[in-house]
Coordinates of C-alpha atoms and ligand atoms in Angstrom, one line a residue:
M22 CA 76.2 49.0 34.8
N23 CA 78.6 47.1 37.1
E24 CA 81.5 49.2 35.8
E25 CA 79.5 52.4 36.6
L26 CA 78.8 51.1 40.1
Q27 CA 82.6 50.3 40.6
R28 CA 83.5 53.9 39.4
M29 CA 80.9 55.3 41.7
R30 CA 82.3 53.4 44.6
E31 CA 85.8 54.6 43.9
E32 CA 84.7 58.2 43.6
A33 CA 82.6 58.0 46.9
L34 CA 85.4 56.5 48.8
K35 CA 87.9 58.9 47.6
K36 CA 85.7 61.9 48.5
I37 CA 85.1 60.4 51.9
D38 CA 88.9 59.9 52.5
N39 CA 89.6 63.6 51.7
A40 CA 86.6 65.1 53.4
T41 CA 86.4 67.3 56.5
L42 CA 84.0 66.5 59.3
E43 CA 81.4 69.0 57.7
Q44 CA 81.8 67.5 54.3
L45 CA 81.3 64.1 55.7
N46 CA 77.8 65.1 56.7
E47 CA 77.0 66.4 53.2
L48 CA 78.4 63.2 51.7
R49 CA 76.3 61.0 54.1
V50 CA 73.1 62.9 52.9
Q51 CA 74.3 62.8 49.3
Y52 CA 74.8 59.0 49.3
L53 CA 72.6 57.5 52.0
G54 CA 70.0 60.1 52.5
K55 CA 66.3 59.6 51.6
K56 CA 66.8 61.2 48.2
G57 CA 70.3 60.0 48.0
V58 CA 72.3 58.3 45.3
L59 CA 71.7 54.8 46.7
K60 CA 68.0 55.3 46.9
S61 CA 67.9 56.3 43.3
L62 CA 69.9 53.3 42.2
M63 CA 67.4 51.0 43.9
T64 CA 64.6 52.7 41.8
Q65 CA 66.6 51.6 38.8
M66 CA 66.0 47.9 39.7
K67 CA 62.7 47.8 37.9
T68 CA 64.5 48.6 34.6
L69 CA 66.5 45.4 35.0
T70 CA 65.9 41.8 34.0
P71 CA 64.9 39.4 36.7
E72 CA 68.3 37.8 36.4
E73 CA 70.2 41.0 36.7
R74 CA 68.3 42.2 39.8
P75 CA 69.9 40.0 42.6
V76 CA 73.4 40.8 41.4
F77 CA 72.7 44.5 41.2
G78 CA 70.9 44.5 44.5
Q79 CA 73.9 42.8 46.2
T80 CA 76.4 45.3 44.6
V81 CA 74.4 48.2 45.8
N82 CA 74.2 46.8 49.2
A83 CA 77.8 46.2 49.3
L84 CA 78.4 49.8 48.1
R85 CA 76.1 51.1 50.9
D86 CA 78.1 49.0 53.5
A87 CA 81.4 50.2 52.0
I88 CA 80.3 53.9 52.2
Q89 CA 78.9 53.6 55.6
E90 CA 82.1 52.0 56.9
A91 CA 84.3 54.7 55.1
L92 CA 82.1 57.4 56.7
G93 CA 82.7 55.9 60.1
G94 CA 86.4 55.5 59.6
R95 CA 87.0 58.9 58.3
T96 CA 84.8 60.5 61.1
A97 CA 86.9 58.5 63.7
Q98 CA 90.1 59.5 62.1
L99 CA 89.2 63.2 62.0
N100 CA 88.1 63.1 65.6
E101 CA 91.3 61.6 66.6
L102 CA 93.4 64.2 64.7
A103 CA 91.4 67.0 66.4
R104 CA 92.0 65.4 69.7
R105 CA 95.7 65.2 69.2
A106 CA 95.9 68.8 68.0
R107 CA 94.0 69.9 71.1
M108 CA 96.3 67.9 73.4
A109 CA 99.3 69.4 71.6
A110 CA 97.9 72.9 72.1
E111 CA 97.1 72.4 75.8
T112 CA 100.5 70.9 76.7
I113 CA 102.0 72.3 79.8
D114 CA 105.7 72.3 80.1
V115 CA 106.1 71.6 83.9
T116 CA 109.9 72.3 83.6
L117 CA 109.4 75.9 82.6
P118 CA 110.4 78.3 85.5
A119 CA 107.6 80.0 87.1
K120 CA 106.7 83.7 86.3
K121 CA 108.2 85.9 88.9
Q122 CA 105.7 87.8 90.9
K123 CA 106.7 91.4 91.4
I124 CA 106.8 92.0 95.1
G125 CA 106.3 95.7 96.2
H126 CA 108.9 97.5 98.4
A127 CA 108.2 99.4 101.6
H128 CA 108.6 103.2 101.0
P129 CA 111.7 104.7 102.8
N130 CA 109.4 106.8 104.9
S131 CA 107.5 103.6 106.1
L132 CA 110.9 101.8 106.8
A133 CA 112.1 104.9 108.8
L134 CA 108.8 105.1 110.7
D135 CA 108.8 101.4 111.5
E136 CA 112.3 101.8 113.0
V137 CA 111.3 104.8 115.1
E138 CA 108.2 103.1 116.4
R139 CA 110.1 99.9 117.1
I140 CA 112.5 101.9 119.3
F141 CA 110.0 103.8 121.3
V142 CA 107.5 100.9 121.6
G143 CA 110.5 99.1 123.0
M144 CA 110.7 101.8 125.6
G145 CA 107.1 101.5 126.6
Y146 CA 105.7 104.2 124.5
E147 CA 102.1 104.1 123.1
V148 CA 101.7 105.1 119.3
V149 CA 98.8 107.5 118.8
E150 CA 97.3 109.5 116.0
G151 CA 95.5 112.8 115.8
P152 CA 93.5 114.7 113.1
E153 CA 95.2 116.3 110.1
I154 CA 92.4 118.9 109.9
E155 CA 92.8 120.6 113.1
L156 CA 91.4 123.5 115.2
D157 CA 93.6 126.6 115.7
E158 CA 93.3 125.9 119.4
Y159 CA 95.1 122.5 119.2
N160 CA 97.7 123.5 116.6
F161 CA 98.5 126.8 118.3
T162 CA 96.6 128.1 121.4
K163 CA 97.0 125.2 123.8
L164 CA 100.6 124.9 122.8
N165 CA 101.2 128.3 124.2
I166 CA 101.1 130.0 120.8
P167 CA 98.4 132.7 121.2
A168 CA 96.8 134.8 118.5
N169 CA 99.2 137.2 116.9
H170 CA 102.1 135.2 118.1
P171 CA 104.9 135.3 115.5
A172 CA 105.3 131.5 115.5
K173 CA 102.0 131.3 113.8
D174 CA 103.6 133.0 110.8
E175 CA 106.9 131.0 111.0
Q176 CA 104.9 127.9 110.1
D177 CA 103.1 129.1 107.0
T178 CA 99.7 127.7 107.6
F179 CA 97.1 126.3 105.2
W180 CA 94.0 127.8 106.8
I181 CA 90.6 126.3 106.0
N182 CA 88.6 129.1 107.7
D183 CA 89.4 131.2 110.6
K184 CA 89.0 128.2 113.0
F185 CA 90.2 125.2 111.1
L186 CA 93.6 124.5 109.4
L187 CA 95.7 121.7 108.1
R188 CA 97.9 121.0 111.1
T189 CA 101.4 122.5 110.7
Q190 CA 103.0 120.2 113.4
T191 CA 102.2 116.9 115.2
S192 CA 102.6 118.9 118.3
S193 CA 98.8 119.4 118.1
V194 CA 98.4 115.7 119.1
Q195 CA 100.1 116.5 122.6
A196 CA 97.1 118.7 123.5
H197 CA 94.6 116.0 122.5
I198 CA 96.4 113.3 124.5
M199 CA 97.0 115.5 127.6
E200 CA 93.2 116.4 127.5
R201 CA 92.3 112.7 127.5
G202 CA 93.3 112.9 131.1
R203 CA 95.0 109.5 131.5
L204 CA 98.4 109.9 133.3
P205 CA 101.2 109.1 133.1
I206 CA 101.7 109.7 129.3
R207 CA 104.4 108.0 127.1
M208 CA 103.5 108.5 123.6
I209 CA 104.7 109.1 120.0
A210 CA 102.3 110.5 117.4
P211 CA 103.5 110.1 113.7
G212 CA 101.6 111.8 111.1
R213 CA 101.3 114.1 108.0
V214 CA 101.7 117.8 108.6
Y215 CA 101.2 120.8 106.1
R216 CA 103.0 124.0 105.5
S217 CA 102.6 126.4 102.5
D218 CA 106.2 126.0 101.4
E219 CA 107.7 125.9 98.0
V220 CA 108.9 122.4 96.9
D221 CA 112.7 121.9 96.8
A222 CA 115.3 119.4 97.9
T223 CA 114.5 119.9 101.6
H224 CA 111.0 121.2 101.6
S225 CA 107.5 120.0 100.7
P226 CA 104.0 121.5 101.5
S227 CA 103.2 118.2 103.0
F228 CA 105.6 116.0 105.0
H229 CA 105.7 113.9 108.1
Q230 CA 106.6 114.4 111.8
I231 CA 106.8 112.1 114.7
E232 CA 105.9 113.9 118.0
G233 CA 106.9 112.4 121.3
L234 CA 105.4 113.3 124.8
V235 CA 106.2 112.0 128.3
V236 CA 104.3 113.3 131.3
D237 CA 104.7 112.0 134.8
K238 CA 105.9 113.0 138.2
N239 CA 109.5 114.1 138.6
I240 CA 110.4 114.1 134.8
T241 CA 113.3 116.2 134.2
F242 CA 115.6 117.3 131.3
A243 CA 117.9 114.5 132.2
D244 CA 115.2 112.0 131.2
L245 CA 114.8 113.8 128.0
K246 CA 118.6 113.6 127.3
G247 CA 118.9 109.9 128.3
T248 CA 115.8 109.0 126.2
L249 CA 116.8 110.9 123.1
A250 CA 120.4 109.7 123.3
T251 CA 119.2 106.1 123.5
F252 CA 116.9 106.8 120.5
A253 CA 119.8 108.2 118.4
Q254 CA 122.1 105.3 119.2
Q255 CA 119.4 102.8 118.3
L256 CA 118.7 104.6 115.0
F257 CA 122.1 105.6 113.9
G258 CA 124.4 103.1 115.7
P259 CA 125.8 102.6 119.3
D260 CA 128.8 105.0 118.8
T261 CA 126.4 107.9 118.1
K262 CA 127.0 111.0 120.3
V263 CA 124.4 113.6 120.9
K264 CA 124.6 117.3 121.6
F265 CA 121.9 119.7 122.7
R266 CA 121.8 123.4 121.6
P267 CA 119.5 125.9 123.4
H268 CA 116.6 126.9 121.1
H269 CA 113.2 128.3 121.5
F270 CA 109.8 126.6 121.1
P271 CA 106.7 128.2 122.7
F272 CA 105.5 125.0 124.2
T273 CA 108.7 123.9 125.9
E274 CA 110.9 125.6 128.5
P275 CA 113.8 125.2 128.3
S276 CA 113.9 124.1 124.7
A277 CA 116.7 122.6 122.6
E278 CA 117.7 121.2 119.3
M279 CA 119.5 117.9 119.3
D280 CA 122.4 117.1 117.1
V281 CA 123.8 113.7 116.4
S282 CA 127.4 113.0 115.6
C283 CA 127.8 112.4 111.9
F284 CA 127.3 108.6 111.4
K285 CA 129.2 108.9 108.1
C286 CA 132.5 110.3 109.3
G287 CA 132.1 109.6 113.0
G288 CA 132.4 113.3 113.8
K289 CA 135.5 114.2 111.9
G290 CA 133.6 116.3 109.4
C291 CA 132.6 115.4 105.8
R292 CA 130.4 116.3 102.9
F293 CA 127.4 114.6 104.6
C294 CA 127.6 116.8 107.7
K295 CA 128.8 119.7 105.7
G296 CA 132.2 119.5 107.6
S297 CA 130.8 120.2 111.1
G298 CA 130.8 116.6 112.3
W299 CA 127.2 117.1 113.6
I300 CA 123.7 116.7 112.0
E301 CA 120.7 118.4 113.4
I302 CA 118.0 116.0 114.1
L303 CA 115.1 117.2 116.2
G304 CA 113.5 119.9 118.4
C305 CA 112.8 119.0 122.1
G306 CA 112.2 120.5 125.5
V307 CA 110.6 120.4 128.9
V308 CA 106.8 120.9 128.7
H309 CA 105.9 124.5 129.5
P310 CA 103.7 124.8 132.5
R311 CA 101.2 126.9 130.6
V312 CA 100.7 124.1 128.1
F313 CA 99.9 121.8 131.1
E314 CA 97.4 124.4 132.5
M315 CA 95.6 124.8 129.1
C316 CA 95.3 121.0 128.7
G317 CA 94.0 120.3 132.2
I318 CA 97.1 118.9 133.9
D319 CA 98.4 120.3 137.2
P320 CA 101.9 121.7 136.6
E321 CA 102.6 121.6 140.4
Q322 CA 102.3 117.8 140.3
Y323 CA 103.4 116.8 136.9
T324 CA 106.4 117.6 134.5
G325 CA 107.3 116.2 131.2
F326 CA 109.3 116.5 128.0
A327 CA 108.4 116.6 124.4
F328 CA 110.2 116.3 121.0
G329 CA 109.4 116.5 117.4
V330 CA 111.3 114.9 114.6
G331 CA 110.8 115.1 110.8
L332 CA 110.3 111.6 109.4
E333 CA 111.5 112.6 105.9
R334 CA 114.7 113.9 107.5
I335 CA 115.5 110.6 109.1
A336 CA 114.6 108.7 106.0
L337 CA 117.0 111.0 103.9
L338 CA 119.8 110.6 106.4
K339 CA 119.4 107.0 107.0
Y340 CA 119.2 105.9 103.4
E341 CA 121.5 108.7 102.2
I342 CA 119.0 110.2 99.8
D343 CA 119.9 113.7 98.8
D344 CA 116.7 115.0 97.6
M345 CA 113.3 115.0 99.4
R346 CA 111.4 115.1 96.2
L347 CA 112.5 111.5 95.4
L348 CA 110.3 110.5 98.4
Y349 CA 107.2 111.8 96.8
E350 CA 107.6 111.0 93.1
N351 CA 107.0 107.2 93.6
D352 CA 109.4 106.4 90.7
E353 CA 109.6 102.6 90.7
R354 CA 113.3 102.7 89.9
F355 CA 114.0 104.6 93.1
L356 CA 111.5 102.7 95.4
R357 CA 112.9 99.3 94.2
Q358 CA 116.1 100.0 96.0
F359 CA 114.6 99.7 99.4
Ligands
DAH3 N1 106.6 121.2 116.5 C1 108.0 121.6 116.3 C2 108.2 121.9 114.8 O1 107.3 121.6 114.0 C3 109.0 120.6 116.6 C4 109.0 120.3 118.1 C5 110.0 121.0 118.8 C6 108.2 119.6 118.8 C7 110.1 120.9 120.1 C8 108.3 119.3 120.2 C9 109.2 120.1 120.8 O2 107.5 118.5 120.8 O3 109.3 119.9 122.2 O4 109.1 122.6 114.4

């Protein structure tokens, strides 16, 4: 009997030593439970002689103590192993370099616009906006482009119906600001314009312009020249020269196009300026009295000048980009360079 108990003890302790947490529970029930091995051993007491009983009882008690202790020890051991594994898995290496956050880049159009706004705001101009869906009246009529005027066809218009259109030029904002009736005016109006053009390296059905308008007493073409020369020098460098060529726009008289000396070759002529030394940059002129009349300003008292410049054109020149389509494709490899 004693030998059997001894064998049983070894077997139990061995099982406990190799058990998982789950198996420990089963073993506890198996040995110490209400219908467990130890309970059934105790029921065997009555088959023993009175002399054998105390020894047997002590041995079984000792066995119970041993099993209980082993269960407790193994449980603690497994819990400790689990804790260590968790700690190891959760280790943070504080010496690892941090993950780099990707920071976006401003679009070349935004950079160019920021630059233009900075220059004009520095000269006391207000930055205003007007609607992209526009009335025929503001895009054309009030700018001295009446019905059937050929200029209406020059700028291939996206018509919404016979009154509304997608503005073809930011010049439409001029009419809104003049009608506001607050004088004098010194404003630039950047924004998107639309023309039904085919896409190529220099055209897009949607692009951006920056309109400029100054209205005050005694404004002359000399003010226009001085202002735009300052603008060109701030934008392209202090050595930049400007040249005005006569042109025609319905809303200005006289009208001109302004060229800047090529900032790449300094005017000697290169591939960039197609050998001429000059680069065309904007349209401008003295506000036509008829425009003032249609926008409620007295042309006897007030004069003014206006200009319109393509934002993409400035971005392409300034950042030496040779295809306008790059500005709209949003290819990250391109945008990352700015
Ligand atoms: N609106 C003209 C265009 O889109 C550009 C322009 C020319 C604007 C002369 C002006 C100006 O204000 O005076 O071609």
